[in-house]
Tab-separated table of C-alpha atoms in Angstrom:
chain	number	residue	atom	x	y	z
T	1	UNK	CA	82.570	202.605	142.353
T	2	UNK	CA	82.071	202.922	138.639
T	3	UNK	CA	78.804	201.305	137.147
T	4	UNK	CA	79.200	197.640	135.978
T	5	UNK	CA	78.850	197.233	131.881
T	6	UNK	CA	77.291	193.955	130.831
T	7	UNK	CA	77.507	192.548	127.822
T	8	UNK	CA	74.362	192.821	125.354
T	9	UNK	CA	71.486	190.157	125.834
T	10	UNK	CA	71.683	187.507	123.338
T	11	UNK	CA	75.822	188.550	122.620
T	12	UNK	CA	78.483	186.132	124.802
T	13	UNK	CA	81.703	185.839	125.501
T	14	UNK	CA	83.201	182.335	125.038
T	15	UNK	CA	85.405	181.787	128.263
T	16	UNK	CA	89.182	180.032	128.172
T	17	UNK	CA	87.548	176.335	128.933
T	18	UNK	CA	84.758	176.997	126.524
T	19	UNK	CA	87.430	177.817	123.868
T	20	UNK	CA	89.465	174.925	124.013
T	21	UNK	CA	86.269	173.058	122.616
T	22	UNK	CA	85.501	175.770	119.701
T	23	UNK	CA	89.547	175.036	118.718
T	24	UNK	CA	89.181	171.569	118.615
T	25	UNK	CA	85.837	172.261	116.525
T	26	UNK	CA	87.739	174.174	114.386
T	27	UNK	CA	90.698	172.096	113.544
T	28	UNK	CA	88.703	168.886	113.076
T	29	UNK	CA	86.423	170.656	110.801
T	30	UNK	CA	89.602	172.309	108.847
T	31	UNK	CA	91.196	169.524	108.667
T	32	UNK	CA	88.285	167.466	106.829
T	33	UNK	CA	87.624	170.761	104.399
T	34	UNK	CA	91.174	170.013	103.612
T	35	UNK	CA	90.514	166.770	102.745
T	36	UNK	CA	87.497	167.743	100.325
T	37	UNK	CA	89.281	170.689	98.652
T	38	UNK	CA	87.779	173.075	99.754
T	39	UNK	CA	89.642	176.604	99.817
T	40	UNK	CA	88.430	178.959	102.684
T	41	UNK	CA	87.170	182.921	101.276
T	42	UNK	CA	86.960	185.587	104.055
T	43	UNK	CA	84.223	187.646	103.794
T	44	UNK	CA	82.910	191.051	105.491
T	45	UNK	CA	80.458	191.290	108.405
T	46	UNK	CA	78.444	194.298	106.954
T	47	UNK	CA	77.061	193.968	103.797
T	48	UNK	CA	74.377	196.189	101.790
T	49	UNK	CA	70.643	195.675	103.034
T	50	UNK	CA	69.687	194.760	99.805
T	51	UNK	CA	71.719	191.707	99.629
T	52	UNK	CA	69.521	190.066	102.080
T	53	UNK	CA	66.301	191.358	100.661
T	54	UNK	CA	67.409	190.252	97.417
T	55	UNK	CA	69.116	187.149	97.830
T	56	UNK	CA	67.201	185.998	101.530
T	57	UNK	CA	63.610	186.914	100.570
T	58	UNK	CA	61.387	189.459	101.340
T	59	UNK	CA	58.925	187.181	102.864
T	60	UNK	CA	61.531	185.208	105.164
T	61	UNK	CA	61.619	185.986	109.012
T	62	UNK	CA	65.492	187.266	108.921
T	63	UNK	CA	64.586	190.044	106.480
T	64	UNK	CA	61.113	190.798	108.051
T	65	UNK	CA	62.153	191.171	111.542
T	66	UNK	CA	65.685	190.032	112.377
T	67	UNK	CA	68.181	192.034	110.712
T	68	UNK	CA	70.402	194.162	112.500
T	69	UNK	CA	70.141	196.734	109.935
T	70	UNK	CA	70.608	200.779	109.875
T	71	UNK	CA	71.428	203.627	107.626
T	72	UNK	CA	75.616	204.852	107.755
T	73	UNK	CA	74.961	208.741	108.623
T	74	UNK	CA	78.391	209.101	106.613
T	75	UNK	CA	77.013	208.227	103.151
T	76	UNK	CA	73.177	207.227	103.641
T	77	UNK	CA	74.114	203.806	102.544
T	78	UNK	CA	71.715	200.876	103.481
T	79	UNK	CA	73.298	198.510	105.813
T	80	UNK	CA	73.430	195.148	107.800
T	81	UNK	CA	74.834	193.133	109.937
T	82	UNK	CA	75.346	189.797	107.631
T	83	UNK	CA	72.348	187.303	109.158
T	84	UNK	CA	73.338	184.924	107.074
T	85	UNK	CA	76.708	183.624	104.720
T	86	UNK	CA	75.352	182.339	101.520
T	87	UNK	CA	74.012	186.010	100.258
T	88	UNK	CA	77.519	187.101	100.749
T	89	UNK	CA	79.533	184.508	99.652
T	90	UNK	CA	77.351	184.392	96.300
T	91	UNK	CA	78.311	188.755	95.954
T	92	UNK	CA	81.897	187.666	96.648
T	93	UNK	CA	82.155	185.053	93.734
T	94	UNK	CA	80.337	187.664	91.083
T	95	UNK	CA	82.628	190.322	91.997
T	96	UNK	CA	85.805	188.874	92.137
T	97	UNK	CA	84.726	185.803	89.174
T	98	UNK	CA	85.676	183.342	91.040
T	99	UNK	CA	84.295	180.653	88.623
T	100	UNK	CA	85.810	182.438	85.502
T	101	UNK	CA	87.754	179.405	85.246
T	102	UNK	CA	85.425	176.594	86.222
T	103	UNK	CA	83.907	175.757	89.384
T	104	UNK	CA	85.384	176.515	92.713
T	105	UNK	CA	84.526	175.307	96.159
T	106	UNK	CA	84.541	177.763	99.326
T	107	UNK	CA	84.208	177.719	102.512
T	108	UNK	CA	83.755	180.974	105.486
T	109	UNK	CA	83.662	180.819	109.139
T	110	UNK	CA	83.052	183.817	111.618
T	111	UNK	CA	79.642	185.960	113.633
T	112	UNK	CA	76.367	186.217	112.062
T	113	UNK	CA	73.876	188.180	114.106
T	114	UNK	CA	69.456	187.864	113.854
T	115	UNK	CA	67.660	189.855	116.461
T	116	UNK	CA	65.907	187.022	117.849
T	117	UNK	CA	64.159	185.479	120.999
T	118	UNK	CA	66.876	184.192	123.219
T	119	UNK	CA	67.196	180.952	124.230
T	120	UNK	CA	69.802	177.679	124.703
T	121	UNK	CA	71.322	177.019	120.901
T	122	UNK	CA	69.971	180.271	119.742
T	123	UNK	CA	71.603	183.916	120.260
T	124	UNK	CA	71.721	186.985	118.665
T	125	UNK	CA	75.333	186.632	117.819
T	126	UNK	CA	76.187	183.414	116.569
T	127	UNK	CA	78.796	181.684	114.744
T	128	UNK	CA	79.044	179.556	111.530
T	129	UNK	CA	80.992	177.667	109.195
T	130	UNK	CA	79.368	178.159	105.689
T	131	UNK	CA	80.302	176.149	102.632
T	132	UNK	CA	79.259	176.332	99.423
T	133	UNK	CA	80.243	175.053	95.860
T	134	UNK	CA	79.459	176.986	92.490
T	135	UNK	CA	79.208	175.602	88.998
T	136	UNK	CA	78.690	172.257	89.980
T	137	UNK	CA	75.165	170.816	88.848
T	138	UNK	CA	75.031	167.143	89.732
T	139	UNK	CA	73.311	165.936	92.488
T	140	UNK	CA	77.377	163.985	93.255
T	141	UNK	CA	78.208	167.230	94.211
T	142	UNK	CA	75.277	167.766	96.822
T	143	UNK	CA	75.969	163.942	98.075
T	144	UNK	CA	79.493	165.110	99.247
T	145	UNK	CA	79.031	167.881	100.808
T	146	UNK	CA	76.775	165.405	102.998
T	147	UNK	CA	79.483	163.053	102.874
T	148	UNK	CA	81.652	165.668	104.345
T	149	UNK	CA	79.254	166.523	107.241
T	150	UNK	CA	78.820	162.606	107.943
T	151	UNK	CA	82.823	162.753	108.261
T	152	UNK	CA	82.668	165.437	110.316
T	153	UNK	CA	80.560	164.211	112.961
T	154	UNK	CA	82.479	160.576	113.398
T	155	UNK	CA	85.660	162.566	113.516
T	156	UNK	CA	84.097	165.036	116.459
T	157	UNK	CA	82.652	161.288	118.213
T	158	UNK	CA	78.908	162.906	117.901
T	159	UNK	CA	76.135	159.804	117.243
T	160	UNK	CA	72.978	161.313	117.807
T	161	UNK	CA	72.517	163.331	114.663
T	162	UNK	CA	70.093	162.469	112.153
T	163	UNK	CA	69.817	163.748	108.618
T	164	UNK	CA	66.850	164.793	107.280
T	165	UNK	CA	66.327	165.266	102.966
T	166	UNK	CA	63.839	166.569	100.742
T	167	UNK	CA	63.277	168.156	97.198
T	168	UNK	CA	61.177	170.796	96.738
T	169	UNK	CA	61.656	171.418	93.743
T	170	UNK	CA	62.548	174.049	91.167
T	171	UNK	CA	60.535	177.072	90.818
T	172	UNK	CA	58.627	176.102	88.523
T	173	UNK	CA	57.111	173.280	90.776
T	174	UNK	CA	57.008	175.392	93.939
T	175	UNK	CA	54.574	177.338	91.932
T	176	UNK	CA	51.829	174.698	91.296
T	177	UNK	CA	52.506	173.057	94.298
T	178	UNK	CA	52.122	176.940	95.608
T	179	UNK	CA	48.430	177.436	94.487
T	180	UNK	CA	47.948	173.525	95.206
T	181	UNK	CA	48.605	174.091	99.297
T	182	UNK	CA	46.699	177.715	99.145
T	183	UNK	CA	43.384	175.679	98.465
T	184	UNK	CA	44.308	173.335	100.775
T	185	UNK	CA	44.836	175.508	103.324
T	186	UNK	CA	41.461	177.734	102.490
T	187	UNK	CA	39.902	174.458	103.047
T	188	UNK	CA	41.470	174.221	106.639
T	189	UNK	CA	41.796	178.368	107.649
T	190	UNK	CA	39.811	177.654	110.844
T	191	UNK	CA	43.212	175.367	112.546
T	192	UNK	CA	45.694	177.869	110.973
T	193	UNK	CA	47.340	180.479	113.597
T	194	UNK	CA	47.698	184.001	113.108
T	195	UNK	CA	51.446	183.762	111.655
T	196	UNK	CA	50.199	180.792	109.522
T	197	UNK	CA	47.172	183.486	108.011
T	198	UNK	CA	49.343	186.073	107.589
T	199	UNK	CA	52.046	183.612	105.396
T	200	UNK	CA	49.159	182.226	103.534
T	201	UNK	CA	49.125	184.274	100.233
T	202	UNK	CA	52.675	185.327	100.695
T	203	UNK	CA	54.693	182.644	101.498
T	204	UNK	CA	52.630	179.585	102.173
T	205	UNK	CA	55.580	176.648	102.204
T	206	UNK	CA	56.627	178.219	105.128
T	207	UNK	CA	53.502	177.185	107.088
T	208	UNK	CA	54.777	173.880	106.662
T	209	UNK	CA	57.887	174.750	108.987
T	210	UNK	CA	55.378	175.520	111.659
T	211	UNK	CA	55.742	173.689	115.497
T	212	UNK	CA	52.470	174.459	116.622
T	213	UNK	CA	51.515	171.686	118.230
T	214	UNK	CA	47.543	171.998	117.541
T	215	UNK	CA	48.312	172.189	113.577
T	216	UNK	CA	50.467	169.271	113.143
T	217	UNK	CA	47.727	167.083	112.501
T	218	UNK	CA	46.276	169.620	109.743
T	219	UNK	CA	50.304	169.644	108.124
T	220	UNK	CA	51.235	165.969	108.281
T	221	UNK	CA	48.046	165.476	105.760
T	222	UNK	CA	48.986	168.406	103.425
T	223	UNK	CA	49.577	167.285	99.719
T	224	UNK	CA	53.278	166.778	99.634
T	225	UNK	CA	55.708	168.826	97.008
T	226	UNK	CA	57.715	165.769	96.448
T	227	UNK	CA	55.145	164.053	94.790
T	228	UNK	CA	54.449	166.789	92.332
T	229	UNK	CA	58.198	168.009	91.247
T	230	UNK	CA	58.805	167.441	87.203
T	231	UNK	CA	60.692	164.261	86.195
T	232	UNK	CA	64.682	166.260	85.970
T	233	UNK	CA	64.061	167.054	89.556
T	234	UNK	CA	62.920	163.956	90.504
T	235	UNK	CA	65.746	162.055	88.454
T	236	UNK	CA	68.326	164.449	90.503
T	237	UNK	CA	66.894	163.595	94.174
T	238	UNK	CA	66.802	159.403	93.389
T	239	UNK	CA	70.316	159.926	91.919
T	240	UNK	CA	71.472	161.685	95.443
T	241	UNK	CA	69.455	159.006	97.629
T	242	UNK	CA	71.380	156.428	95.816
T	243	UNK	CA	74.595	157.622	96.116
T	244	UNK	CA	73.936	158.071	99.804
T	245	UNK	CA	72.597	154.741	100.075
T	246	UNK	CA	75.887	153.402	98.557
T	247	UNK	CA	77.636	154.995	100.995
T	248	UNK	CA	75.540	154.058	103.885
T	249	UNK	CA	74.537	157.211	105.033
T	250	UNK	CA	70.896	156.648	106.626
T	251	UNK	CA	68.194	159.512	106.020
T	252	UNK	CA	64.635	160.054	106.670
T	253	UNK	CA	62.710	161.644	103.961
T	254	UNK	CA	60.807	164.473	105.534
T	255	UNK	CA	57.556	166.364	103.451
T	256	UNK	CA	57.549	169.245	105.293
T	257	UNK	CA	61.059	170.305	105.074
T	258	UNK	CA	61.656	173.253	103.125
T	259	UNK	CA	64.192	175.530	105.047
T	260	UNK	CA	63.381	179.357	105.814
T	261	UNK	CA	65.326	180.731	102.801
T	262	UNK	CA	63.470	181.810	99.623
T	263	UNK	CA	66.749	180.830	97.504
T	264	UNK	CA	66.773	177.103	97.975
T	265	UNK	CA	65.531	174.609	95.174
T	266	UNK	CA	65.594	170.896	94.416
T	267	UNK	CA	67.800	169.343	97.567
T	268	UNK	CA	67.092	170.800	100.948
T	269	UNK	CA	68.362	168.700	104.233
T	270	UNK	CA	69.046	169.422	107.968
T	271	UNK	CA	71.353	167.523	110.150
T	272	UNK	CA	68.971	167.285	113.894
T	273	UNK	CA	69.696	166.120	117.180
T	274	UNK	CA	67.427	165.779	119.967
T	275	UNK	CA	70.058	166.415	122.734
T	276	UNK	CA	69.568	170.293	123.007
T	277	UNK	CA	65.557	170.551	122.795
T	278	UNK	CA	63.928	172.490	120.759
T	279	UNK	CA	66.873	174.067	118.978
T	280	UNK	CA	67.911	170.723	117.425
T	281	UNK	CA	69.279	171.697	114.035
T	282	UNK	CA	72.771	172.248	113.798
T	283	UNK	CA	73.705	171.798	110.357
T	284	UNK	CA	71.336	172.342	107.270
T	285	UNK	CA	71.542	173.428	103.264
T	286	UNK	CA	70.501	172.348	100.128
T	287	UNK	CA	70.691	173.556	96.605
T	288	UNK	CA	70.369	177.048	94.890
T	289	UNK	CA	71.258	177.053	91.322
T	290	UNK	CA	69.417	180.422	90.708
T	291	UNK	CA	70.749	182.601	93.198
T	292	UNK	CA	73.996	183.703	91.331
T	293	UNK	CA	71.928	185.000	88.609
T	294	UNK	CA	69.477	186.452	90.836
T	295	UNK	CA	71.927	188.700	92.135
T	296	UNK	CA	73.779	189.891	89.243
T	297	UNK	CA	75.589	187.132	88.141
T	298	UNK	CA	75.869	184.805	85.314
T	299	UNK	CA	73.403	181.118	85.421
T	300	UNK	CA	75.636	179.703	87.810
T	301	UNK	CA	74.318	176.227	89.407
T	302	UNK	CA	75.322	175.753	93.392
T	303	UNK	CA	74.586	173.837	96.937
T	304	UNK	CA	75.810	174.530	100.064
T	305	UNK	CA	75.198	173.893	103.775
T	306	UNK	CA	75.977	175.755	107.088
T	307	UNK	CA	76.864	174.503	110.423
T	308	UNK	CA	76.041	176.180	113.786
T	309	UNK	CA	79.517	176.219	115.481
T	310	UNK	CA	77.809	176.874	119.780
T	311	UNK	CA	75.321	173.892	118.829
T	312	UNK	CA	77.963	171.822	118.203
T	313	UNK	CA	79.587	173.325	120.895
T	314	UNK	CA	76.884	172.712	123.177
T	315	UNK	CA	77.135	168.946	122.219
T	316	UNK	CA	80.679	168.500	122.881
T	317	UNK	CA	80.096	169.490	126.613
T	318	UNK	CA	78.666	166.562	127.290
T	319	UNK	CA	81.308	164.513	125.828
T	320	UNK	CA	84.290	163.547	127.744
T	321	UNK	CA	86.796	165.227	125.854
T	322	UNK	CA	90.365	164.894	128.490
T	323	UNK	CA	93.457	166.463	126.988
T	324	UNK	CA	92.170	169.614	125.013
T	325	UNK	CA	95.148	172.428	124.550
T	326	UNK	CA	96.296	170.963	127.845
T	327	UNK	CA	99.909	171.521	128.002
T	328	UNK	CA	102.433	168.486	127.796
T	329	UNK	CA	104.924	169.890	130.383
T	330	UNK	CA	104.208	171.768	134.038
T	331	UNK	CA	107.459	173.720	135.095
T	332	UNK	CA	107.714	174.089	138.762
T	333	UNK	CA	110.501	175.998	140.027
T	334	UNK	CA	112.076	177.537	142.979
T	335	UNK	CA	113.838	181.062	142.957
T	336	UNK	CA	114.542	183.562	140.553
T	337	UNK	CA	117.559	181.264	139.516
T	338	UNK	CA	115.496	178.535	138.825
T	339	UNK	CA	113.174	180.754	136.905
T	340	UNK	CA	115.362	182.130	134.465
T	341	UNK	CA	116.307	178.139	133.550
T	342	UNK	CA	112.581	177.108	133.520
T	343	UNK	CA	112.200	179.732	131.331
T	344	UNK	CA	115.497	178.528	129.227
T	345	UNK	CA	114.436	174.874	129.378
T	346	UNK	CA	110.770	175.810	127.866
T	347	UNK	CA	111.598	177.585	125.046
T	348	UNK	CA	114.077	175.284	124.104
T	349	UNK	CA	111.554	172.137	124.134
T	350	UNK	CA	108.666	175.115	122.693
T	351	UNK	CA	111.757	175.292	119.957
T	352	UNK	CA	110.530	171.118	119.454
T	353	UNK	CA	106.871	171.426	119.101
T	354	UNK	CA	106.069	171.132	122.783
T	355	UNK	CA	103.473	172.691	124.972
T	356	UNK	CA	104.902	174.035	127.989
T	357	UNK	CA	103.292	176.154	130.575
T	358	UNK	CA	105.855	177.897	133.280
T	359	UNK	CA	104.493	178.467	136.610
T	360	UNK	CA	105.149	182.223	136.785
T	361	UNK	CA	103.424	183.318	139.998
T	362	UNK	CA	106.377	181.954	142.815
T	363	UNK	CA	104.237	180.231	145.007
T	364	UNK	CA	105.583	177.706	147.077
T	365	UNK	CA	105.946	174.537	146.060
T	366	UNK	CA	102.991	172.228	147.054
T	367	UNK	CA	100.643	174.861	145.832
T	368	UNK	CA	102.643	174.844	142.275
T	369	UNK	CA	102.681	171.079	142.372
T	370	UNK	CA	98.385	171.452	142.856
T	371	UNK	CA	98.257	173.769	139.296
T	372	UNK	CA	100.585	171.144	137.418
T	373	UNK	CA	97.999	168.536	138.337
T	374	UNK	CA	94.748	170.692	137.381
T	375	UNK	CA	96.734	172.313	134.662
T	376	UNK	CA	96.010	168.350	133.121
T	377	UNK	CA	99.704	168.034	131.922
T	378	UNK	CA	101.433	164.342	132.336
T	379	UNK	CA	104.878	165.634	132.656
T	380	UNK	CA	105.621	168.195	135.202
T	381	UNK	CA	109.625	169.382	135.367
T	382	UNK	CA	110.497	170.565	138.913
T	383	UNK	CA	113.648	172.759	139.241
T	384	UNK	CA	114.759	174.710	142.293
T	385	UNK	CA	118.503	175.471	144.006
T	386	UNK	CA	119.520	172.561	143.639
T	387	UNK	CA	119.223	171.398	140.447
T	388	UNK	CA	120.072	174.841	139.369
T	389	UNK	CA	123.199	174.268	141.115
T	390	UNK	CA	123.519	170.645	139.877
T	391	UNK	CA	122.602	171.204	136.252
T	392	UNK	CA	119.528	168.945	136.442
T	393	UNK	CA	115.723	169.111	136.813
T	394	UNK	CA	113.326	166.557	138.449
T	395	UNK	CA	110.736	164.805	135.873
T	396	UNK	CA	107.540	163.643	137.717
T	397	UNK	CA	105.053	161.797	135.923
T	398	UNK	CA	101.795	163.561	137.439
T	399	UNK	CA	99.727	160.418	136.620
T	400	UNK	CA	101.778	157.789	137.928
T	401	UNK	CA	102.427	157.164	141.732
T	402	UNK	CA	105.733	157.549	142.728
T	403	UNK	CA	107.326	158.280	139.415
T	404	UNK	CA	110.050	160.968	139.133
T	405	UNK	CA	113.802	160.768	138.151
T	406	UNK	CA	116.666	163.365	138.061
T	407	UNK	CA	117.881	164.187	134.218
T	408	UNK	CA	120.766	166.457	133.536
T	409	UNK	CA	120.095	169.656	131.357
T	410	UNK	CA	121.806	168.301	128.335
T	411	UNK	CA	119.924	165.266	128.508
T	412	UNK	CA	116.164	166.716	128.718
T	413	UNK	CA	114.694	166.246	125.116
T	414	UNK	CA	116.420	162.911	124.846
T	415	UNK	CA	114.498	161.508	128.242
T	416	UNK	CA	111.548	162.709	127.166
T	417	UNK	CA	111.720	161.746	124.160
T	418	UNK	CA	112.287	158.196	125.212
T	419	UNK	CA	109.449	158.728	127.329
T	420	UNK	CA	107.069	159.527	124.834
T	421	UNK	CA	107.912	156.867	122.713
């Protein structure tokens, strides 16, 4: 017997009943970037390494020790595996000039991939939906894009997600604020961990992300960047708290948000839920008005959020979601006769809009009547010699007791039409 392959650890396959949630994901979500205008941009999986060192940060985790990233032996060019949209969707805009005639607002879906420590709501190939807006520099614009995630989760029926907001900032502020937490952290080197020492002088915001439980104490009394950010940014951050406020989306201000990206500035938020444990983000962006022009492009102002589709996913298991992709109409039938007219019969009704599944396997009849009922249809159609011969078929209402009448061919789509209605 040949060896068995496995797949890769931290790479899945997403099986048939699994799927059926990711499409309803998917067309909810769709259907309320429709309703925002925004126009959907596909963009490669492989990008140049530089991209991420450029636009991600130098000093971030992805670009010190997650990449999937290698050298092409065909031209020596520097490439990765894209960890991340934003970077990405930012080259795509300069290169084609997307905004050459005012703002535009774009959205991407598909695999990003961080060589990371596996665990539930965190894998080495994941999914997103990105979405970003460029050349749009009110803080309106950052308020609906949270309006649109708020949307999002009453349409998909999900309650227990909390959004958390903060400004940190332009650069300008992180700076001060920069040499402001240094000292404060000299003063306090004795409770900092080893990755906290070695971010100190590098990147020392990102202490502030830490979960180590012993330091929390030590954080929750740092000096806070919100306090210290100059009067525009401040202005901008009360504007988008009232505007969320008049739209009654609650919030809790958190200090020691700052997400793990270097490009970020002024409005930073994460959507958290504590249904999947430690891995309780699953939506999160901000603002980053100086990323365009930090990778080649023109002063181009922009916010943007991403949403992790198999945390969602994960969260819509434990809903009780009946009737996903389930097909409307079960054919059972009898004999190669009765075949060929199931088969007729359902792509005439497929010709209609309906979902039909025909039971293709010629098993007998009680054990085709058991896969219309798990098959979750309400209507199965049940045709063998006889109503081949008769020029009917037998409609059976799987969820009602006792209910099934005989229809003749040319009356199908008008029965069940009746029936529907």
């Amino acid at each position: 017997m040949a060896k068995k392959i496995q797949s890769i650890k931290g790479f899945y396959d997403v099986a048939p009943e699994r799927q059926k949630l990711w499409r309803y994901f998917e067309a909810t979500v769709l259907s309320v970037l429709d309703q925002y205008h925004y126009q959907e941009i596909g963009l490669p999986i492989v990008e140049s390494t530089d991209l991420f060192i450029s636009g991600v940060g130098t000093q971030t985790d992805i670009v010190e020790k997650e990449m999937y990233s290698w050298i092409d032996p065909l031209n020596s060019d520097n490439l990765t595996l894209r960890p991340e949209g934003t970077a990405g969707c930012v080259r795509a805009v300069i290169e084609g000039s997307l905004t050459y005639n005012g703002p535009t607002k774009l959205f991407y879906r598909g695999p990003m991939f961080r060589h990371e420590n596996v665990q539930k709501g965190r894998q080495r190939q994941f999914h997103q939906i990105g979405v970003e807006a460029f050349g749009l520099s009110d803080p309106s614009s950052d308020a609906e894009q949270i309006l649109l995630l708020s949307r999002l989760w009453k349409a998909l029926g999900l309650t227990n997600i909390t959004l958390e907001l903060n400004s940190i900032g332009d650069p300008a502020d992180r700076e001060a604020y920069r040499k402001v937490l240094i000292t404060y952290f000299e003063d306090n080197k004795a409770e900092l961990d080893e990755d906290a020492q070695r971010r100190l002088y590098d990147n020392p915001l990102r202490i502030l992300d830490s979960k180590n439980p012993s330091m929390q104490d030590m954080l929750n009394s740092a000096p806070k960047l919100r306090e210290s950010i100059s009067a525009e940014a401040r202005t901008h951050f009360d504007s988008l708290c009232q505007t969320l406020d008049n739209h009654g989306v609650p919030y809790i201000l958190s200090d020691r948000l700052v997400r793990g990206l270097d490009y970020y500035n002024r409005t930073v938020y994460e959507w958290v839920t504590k249904d999947l444990g430690s891995q309780g983000t699953v939506a999160g962006g901000g603002r980053y008005d100086y990323l365009v022009e930090k990778l080649g492009g023109v002063t181009t102002p922009a916010c943007g959020f991403a949403i992790g589709i198999e945390r969602i996913i994960l969260l819509l298991e434990s809903k009780a979601l009946d009737g996903l992709m389930n097909p409307d109409i079960y054919i059972v039938n009898l004999g190669d006769e009765a075949r060929s007219k199931a088969l007729m019969i359902a792509e005439s009704l497929r010709d209609h809009h309906y979902n039909i599944a025909v039971n293709m396997e010629g098993a007998s009849f009680k054990s085709q009547m058991k896969k219309a009922d798990k098959s979750h249809a309400n209507i199965a159609f049940i045709i063998g010699e006889d109503e081949v011969e008769k020029k009917c078929i037998q409609i059976k209402l799987l969820r009602e007791e006792g209910s099934q009448v005989s229809v003749k061919d040319k009356d199908v789509l008008t029965h069940l039409t009746s029936m529907i209605n």
